[in-house]
Tab-separated table of C-alpha atoms and ligand atoms in Angstrom:
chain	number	residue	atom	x	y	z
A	1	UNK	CA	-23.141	-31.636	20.335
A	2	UNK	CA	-21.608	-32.723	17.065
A	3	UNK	CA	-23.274	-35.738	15.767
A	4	UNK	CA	-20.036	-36.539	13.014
A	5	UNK	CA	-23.130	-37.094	10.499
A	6	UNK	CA	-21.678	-34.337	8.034
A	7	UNK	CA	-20.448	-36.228	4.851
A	8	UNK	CA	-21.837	-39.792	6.031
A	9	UNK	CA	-24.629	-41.444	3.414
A	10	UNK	CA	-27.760	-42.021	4.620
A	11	UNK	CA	-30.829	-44.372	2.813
A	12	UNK	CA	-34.483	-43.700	4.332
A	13	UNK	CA	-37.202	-45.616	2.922
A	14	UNK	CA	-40.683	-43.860	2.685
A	15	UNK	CA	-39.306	-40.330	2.878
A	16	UNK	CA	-41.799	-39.055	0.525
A	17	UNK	CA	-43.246	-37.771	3.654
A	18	UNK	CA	-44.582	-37.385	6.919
A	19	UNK	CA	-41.842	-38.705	9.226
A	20	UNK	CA	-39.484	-39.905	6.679
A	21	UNK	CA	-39.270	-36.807	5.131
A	22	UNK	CA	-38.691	-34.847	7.828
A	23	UNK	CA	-36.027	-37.155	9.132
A	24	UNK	CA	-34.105	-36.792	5.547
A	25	UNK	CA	-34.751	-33.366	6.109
A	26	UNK	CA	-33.045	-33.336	9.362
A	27	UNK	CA	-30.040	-35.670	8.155
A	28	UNK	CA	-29.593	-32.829	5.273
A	29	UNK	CA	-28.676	-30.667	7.768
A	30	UNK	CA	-26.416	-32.229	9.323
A	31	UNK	CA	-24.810	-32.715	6.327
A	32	UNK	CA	-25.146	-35.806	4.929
A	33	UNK	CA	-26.061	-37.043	2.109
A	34	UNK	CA	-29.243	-38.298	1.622
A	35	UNK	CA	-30.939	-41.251	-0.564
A	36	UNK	CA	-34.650	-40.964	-0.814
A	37	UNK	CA	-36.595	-43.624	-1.450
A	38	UNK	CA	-40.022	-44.632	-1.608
A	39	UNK	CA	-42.850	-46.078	-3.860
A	40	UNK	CA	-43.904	-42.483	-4.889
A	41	UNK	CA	-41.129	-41.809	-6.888
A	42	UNK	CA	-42.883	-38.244	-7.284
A	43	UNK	CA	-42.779	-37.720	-3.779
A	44	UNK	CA	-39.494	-38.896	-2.964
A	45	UNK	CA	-38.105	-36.634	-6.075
A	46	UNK	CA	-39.650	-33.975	-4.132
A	47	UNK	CA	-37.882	-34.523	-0.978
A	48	UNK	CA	-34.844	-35.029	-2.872
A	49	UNK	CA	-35.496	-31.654	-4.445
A	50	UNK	CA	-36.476	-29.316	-1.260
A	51	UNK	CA	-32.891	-30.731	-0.001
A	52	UNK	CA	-31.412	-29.600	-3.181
A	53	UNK	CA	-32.536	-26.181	-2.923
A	54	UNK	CA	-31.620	-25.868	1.245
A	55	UNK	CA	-27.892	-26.583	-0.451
A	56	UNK	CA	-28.199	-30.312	0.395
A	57	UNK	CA	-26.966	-33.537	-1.412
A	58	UNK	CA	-29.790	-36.022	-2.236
A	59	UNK	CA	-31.179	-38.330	-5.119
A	60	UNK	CA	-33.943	-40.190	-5.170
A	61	UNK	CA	-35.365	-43.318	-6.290
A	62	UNK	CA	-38.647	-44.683	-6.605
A	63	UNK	CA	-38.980	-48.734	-4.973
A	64	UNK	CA	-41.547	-50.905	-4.090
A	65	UNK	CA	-39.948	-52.510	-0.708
A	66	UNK	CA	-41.831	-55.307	-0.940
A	67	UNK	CA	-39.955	-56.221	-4.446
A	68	UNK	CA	-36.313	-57.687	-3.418
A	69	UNK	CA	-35.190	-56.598	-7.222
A	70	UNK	CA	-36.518	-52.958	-6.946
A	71	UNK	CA	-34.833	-52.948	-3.465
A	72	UNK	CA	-31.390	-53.936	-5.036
A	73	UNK	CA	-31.973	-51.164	-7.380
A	74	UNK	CA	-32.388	-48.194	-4.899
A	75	UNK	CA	-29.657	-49.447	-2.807
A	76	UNK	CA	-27.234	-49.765	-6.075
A	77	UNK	CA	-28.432	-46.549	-7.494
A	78	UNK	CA	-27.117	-44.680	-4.115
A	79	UNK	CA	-23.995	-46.836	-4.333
A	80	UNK	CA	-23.337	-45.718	-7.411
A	81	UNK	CA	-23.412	-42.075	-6.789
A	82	UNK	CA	-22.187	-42.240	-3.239
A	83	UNK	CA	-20.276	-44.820	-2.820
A	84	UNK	CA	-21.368	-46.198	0.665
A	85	UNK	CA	-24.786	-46.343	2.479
A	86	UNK	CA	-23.465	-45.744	6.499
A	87	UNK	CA	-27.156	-45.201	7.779
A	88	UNK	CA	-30.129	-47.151	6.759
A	89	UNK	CA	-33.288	-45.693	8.409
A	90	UNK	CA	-36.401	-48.298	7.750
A	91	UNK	CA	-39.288	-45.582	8.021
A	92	UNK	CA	-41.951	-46.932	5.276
A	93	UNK	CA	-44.896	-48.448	7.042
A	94	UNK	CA	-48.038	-48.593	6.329
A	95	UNK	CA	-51.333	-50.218	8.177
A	96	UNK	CA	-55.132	-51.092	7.163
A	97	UNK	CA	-56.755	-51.195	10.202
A	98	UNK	CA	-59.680	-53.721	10.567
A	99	UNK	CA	-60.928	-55.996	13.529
A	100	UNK	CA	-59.661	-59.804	12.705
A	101	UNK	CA	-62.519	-61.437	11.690
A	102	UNK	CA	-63.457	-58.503	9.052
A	103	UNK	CA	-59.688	-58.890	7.810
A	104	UNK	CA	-58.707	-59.773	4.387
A	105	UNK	CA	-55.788	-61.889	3.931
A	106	UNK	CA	-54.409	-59.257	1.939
A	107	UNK	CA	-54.202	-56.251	4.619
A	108	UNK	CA	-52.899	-58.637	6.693
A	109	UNK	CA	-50.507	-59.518	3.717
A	110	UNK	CA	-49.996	-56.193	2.477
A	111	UNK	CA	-48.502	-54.986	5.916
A	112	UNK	CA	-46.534	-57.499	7.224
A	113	UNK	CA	-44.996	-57.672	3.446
A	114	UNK	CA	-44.094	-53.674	3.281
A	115	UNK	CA	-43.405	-53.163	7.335
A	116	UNK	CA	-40.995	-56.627	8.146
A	117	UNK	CA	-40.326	-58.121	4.702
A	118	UNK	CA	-39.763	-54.403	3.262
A	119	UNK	CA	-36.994	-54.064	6.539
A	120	UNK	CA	-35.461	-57.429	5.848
A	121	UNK	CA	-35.380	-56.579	1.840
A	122	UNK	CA	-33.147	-53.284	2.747
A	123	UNK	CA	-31.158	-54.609	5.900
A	124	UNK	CA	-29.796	-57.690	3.370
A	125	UNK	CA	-29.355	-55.617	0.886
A	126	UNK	CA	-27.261	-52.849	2.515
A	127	UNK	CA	-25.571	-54.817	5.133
A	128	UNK	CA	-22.543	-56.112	3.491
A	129	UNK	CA	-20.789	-52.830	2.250
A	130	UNK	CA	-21.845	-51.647	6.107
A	131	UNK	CA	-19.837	-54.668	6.915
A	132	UNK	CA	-17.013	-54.250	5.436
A	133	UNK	CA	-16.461	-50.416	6.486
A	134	UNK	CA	-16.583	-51.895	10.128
A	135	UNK	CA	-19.275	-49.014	11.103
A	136	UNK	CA	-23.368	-48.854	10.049
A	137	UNK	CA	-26.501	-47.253	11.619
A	138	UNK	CA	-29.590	-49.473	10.989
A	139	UNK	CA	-32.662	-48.010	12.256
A	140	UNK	CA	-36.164	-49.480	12.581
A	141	UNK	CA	-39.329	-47.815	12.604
A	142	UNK	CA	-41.618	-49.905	15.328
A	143	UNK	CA	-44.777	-48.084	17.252
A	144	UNK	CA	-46.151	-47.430	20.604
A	145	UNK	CA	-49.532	-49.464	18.788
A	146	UNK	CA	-47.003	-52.579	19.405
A	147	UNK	CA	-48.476	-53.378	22.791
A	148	UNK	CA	-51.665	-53.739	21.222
A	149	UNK	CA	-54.393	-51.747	19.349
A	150	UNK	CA	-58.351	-52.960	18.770
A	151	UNK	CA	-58.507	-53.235	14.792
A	152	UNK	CA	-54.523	-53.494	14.779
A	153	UNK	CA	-53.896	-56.870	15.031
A	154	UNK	CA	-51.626	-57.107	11.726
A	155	UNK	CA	-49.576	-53.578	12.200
A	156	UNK	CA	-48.966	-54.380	15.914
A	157	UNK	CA	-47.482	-58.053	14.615
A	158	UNK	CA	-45.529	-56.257	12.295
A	159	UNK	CA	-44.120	-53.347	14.726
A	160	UNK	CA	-43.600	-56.115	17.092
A	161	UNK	CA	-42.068	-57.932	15.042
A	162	UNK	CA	-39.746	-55.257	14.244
A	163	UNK	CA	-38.564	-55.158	17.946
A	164	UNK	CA	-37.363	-58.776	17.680
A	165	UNK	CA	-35.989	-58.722	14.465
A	166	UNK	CA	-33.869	-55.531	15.500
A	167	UNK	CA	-32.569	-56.905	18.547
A	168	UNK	CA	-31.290	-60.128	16.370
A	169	UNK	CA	-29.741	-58.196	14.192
A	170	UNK	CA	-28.360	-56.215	17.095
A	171	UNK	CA	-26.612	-59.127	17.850
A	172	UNK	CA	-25.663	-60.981	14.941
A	173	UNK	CA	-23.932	-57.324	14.284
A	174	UNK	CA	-22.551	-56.200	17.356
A	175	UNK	CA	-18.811	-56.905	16.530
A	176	UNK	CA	-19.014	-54.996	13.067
A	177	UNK	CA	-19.360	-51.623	13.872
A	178	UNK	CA	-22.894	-51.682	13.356
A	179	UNK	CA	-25.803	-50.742	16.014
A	180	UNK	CA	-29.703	-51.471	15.265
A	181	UNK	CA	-32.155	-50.087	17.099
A	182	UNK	CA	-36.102	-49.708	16.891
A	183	UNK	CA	-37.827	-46.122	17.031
A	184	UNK	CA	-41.427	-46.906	18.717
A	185	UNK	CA	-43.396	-43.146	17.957
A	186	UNK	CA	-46.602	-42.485	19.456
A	187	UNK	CA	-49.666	-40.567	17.749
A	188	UNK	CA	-47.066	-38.656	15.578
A	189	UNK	CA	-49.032	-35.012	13.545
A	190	UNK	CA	-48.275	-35.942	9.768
A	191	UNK	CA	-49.642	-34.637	7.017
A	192	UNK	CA	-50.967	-37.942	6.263
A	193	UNK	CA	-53.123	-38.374	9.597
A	194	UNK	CA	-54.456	-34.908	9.189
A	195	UNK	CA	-55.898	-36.289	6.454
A	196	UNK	CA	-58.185	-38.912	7.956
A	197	UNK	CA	-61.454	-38.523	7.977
A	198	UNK	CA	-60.957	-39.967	11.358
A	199	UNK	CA	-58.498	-37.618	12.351
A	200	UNK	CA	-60.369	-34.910	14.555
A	201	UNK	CA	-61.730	-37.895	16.769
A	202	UNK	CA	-58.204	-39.560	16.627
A	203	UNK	CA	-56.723	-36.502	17.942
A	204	UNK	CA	-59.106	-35.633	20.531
A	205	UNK	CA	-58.454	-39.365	21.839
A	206	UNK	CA	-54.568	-39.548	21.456
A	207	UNK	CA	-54.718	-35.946	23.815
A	208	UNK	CA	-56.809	-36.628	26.411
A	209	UNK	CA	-54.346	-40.023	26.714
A	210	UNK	CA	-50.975	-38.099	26.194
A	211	UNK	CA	-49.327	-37.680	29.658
A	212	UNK	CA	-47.185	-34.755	28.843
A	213	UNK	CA	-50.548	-32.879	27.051
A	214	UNK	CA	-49.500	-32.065	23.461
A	215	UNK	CA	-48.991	-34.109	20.543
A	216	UNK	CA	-45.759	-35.429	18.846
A	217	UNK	CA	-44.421	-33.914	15.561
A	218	UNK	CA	-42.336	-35.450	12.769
A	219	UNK	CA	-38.991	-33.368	14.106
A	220	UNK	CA	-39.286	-35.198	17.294
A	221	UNK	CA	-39.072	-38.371	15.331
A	222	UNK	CA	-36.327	-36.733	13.098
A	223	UNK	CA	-34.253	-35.981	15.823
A	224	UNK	CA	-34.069	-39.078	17.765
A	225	UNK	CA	-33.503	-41.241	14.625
A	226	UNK	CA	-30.509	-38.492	13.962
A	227	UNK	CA	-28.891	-39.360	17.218
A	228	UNK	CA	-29.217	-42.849	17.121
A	229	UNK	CA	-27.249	-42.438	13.822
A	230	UNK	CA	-24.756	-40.479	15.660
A	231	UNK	CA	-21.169	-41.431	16.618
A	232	UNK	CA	-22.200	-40.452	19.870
A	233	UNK	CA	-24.645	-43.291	20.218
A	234	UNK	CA	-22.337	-46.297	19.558
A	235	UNK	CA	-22.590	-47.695	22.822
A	236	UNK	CA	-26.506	-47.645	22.314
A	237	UNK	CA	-27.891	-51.023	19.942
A	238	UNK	CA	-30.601	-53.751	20.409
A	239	UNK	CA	-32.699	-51.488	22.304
A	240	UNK	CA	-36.351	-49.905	21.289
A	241	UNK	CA	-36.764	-45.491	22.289
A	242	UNK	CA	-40.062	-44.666	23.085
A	243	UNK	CA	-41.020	-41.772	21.751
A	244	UNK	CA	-44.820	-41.140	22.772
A	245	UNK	CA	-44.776	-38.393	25.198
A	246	UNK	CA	-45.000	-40.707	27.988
A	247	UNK	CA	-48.009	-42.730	26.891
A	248	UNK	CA	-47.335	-46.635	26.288
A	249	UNK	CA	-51.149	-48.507	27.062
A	250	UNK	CA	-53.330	-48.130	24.258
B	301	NAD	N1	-47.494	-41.011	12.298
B	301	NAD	C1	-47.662	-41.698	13.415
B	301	NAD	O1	-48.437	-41.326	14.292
B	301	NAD	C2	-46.879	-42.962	13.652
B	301	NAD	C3	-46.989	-43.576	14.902
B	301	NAD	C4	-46.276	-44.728	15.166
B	301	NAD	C5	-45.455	-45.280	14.181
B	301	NAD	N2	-45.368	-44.671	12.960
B	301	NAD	C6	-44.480	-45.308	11.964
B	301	NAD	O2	-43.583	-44.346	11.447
B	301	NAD	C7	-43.311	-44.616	10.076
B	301	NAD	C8	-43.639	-43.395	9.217
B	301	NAD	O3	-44.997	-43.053	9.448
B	301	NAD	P1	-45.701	-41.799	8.745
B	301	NAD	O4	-46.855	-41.436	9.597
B	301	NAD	O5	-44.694	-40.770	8.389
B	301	NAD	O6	-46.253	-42.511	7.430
B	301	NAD	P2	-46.783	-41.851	6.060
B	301	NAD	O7	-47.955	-42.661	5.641
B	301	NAD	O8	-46.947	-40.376	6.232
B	301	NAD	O9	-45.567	-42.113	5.066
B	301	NAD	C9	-45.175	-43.417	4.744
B	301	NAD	C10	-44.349	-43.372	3.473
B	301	NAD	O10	-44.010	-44.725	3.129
B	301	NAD	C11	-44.200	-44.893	1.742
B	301	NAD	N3	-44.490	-46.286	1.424
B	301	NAD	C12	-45.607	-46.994	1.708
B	301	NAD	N4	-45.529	-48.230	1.206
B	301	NAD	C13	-44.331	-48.341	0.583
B	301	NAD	C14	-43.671	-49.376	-0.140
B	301	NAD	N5	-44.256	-50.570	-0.363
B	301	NAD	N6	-42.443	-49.131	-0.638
B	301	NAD	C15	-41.845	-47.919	-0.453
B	301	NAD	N7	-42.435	-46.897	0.214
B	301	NAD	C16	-43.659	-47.104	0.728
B	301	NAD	C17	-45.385	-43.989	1.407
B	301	NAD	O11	-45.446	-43.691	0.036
B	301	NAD	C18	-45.104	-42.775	2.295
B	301	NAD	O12	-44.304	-41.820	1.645
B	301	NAD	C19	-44.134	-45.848	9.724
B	301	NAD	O13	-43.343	-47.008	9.852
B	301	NAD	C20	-45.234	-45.845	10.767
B	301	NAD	O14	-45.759	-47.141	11.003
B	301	NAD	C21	-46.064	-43.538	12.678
């Protein structure tokens, strides 16, 4: 199946790594051209730069999401060298996991600001030109820890959070052109969770829970994002994919 991405514009925030990386990866090639953004403006230069060297199109740009200024910035930078953002895929998330009573104001502060306010900062700020073409791909990076995680309480408000604030957009929307739809991964293999201390035990758990018996990988993240993007998806908007292997309780 074609997926009509070749030549369309796409911005995905934290594509440094882990999933967003492999998703601008992925969009690469397909064809389209990619903006890269993310706080590690080292990181997203290197993403920008493996895409380069495949015989890709990407630039980067390094942005604080929680800044509405440095968010104007990325999203004018692409403008200027592409001309249009068509796909906006909110990726960058982050969490500090801690049971409520031991939680600083500040990690609860710190991840509602980069996981909702970050997604509102790039949906305003790339929604008009989306607008005016009459077509646009927004899409939202929620969880499967949104029905609920022990020590979670902030990033499940914020991935929650996510679902409702893409199905009001969906709406608000829905005669433009433009669909928006939530991405809910499960216990996804990045680079950055093998890096956990943590991570043998979280791995052993997130197995033994999994109902189809392996783990989830970046590319499957990559590749539904992709398709939502898609032409072939336009009928497809307000709604959150699962993409967990089956597993939704916690
Ligand atoms: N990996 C999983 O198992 C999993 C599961 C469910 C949901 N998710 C969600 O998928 C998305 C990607 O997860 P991941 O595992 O690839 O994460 P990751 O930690 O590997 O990468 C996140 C990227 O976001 C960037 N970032 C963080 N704060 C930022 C900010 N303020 N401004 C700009 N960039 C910022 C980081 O620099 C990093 O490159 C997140 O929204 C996450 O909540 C991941």
């Amino acid at each position: 199946m074609d997926l009509g991405l070749k030549g369309r514009v796409v911005m995905i925030t934290g594509a440094g790594m882990g999933i967003g990386r492999e998703t601008a990866l992925t969009f690469a090639r397909e064809g389209a051209r990619v903006g890269i953004v993310d706080i590690h403006g080292d990181d997203a230069e290197e993403t920008a730069a493996a895409i380069r060297e495949a015989g890709g199109e990407a630039i980067a740009s390094r942005c604080d999401l929680t800044n509405e200024e440095e968010v104007k910035a990325s999203v004018g930078s692409i403008l200027a060298k592409y001309g249009q953002i068509n796909v906006l895929v909110n990726n960058a998330g982050i969490s500090k996991d801690v049971t409520l009573l031991k939680m600083a104001e500040a990690d609860w502060d710190l991840v509602m600001d980069v996981n909702v306010k970050g997604t509102f900062h790039c949906c305003r700020a790339v929604l008009p030109q989306m607008k005016d073409r009459k077509w646009g791909r927004i899409i939202n990076l929620g969880s499967r820890s949104m029905f609920g995680n022990p020590g979670q309480t902030n990033y499940t408000a914020s991935k929650m959070a996510i679902v409702g604030f893409s199905r009001a957009l969906s709406l608000e929307q829905a005669r433009n052109g433009i669909t928006v739809n939530t991405v809910a991964p499960g216990f996804i293999e990045t680079e950055g969770i093998k890096g956990l201390p943590t991570y043998p035990k979280l791995r052993e758990i997130a197995l033994s829970k999994n109902p189809v018996g392996f783990l989830g990988e970046p590319r499957d993240i990559a590749n539904t994002v992709a398709f939502l993007a898609s032409e072939q998806a336009r009928y497809i908007t307000g709604t959150t994919v699962f993409v967990t292997g089956g597993r939704f309780s916690s």
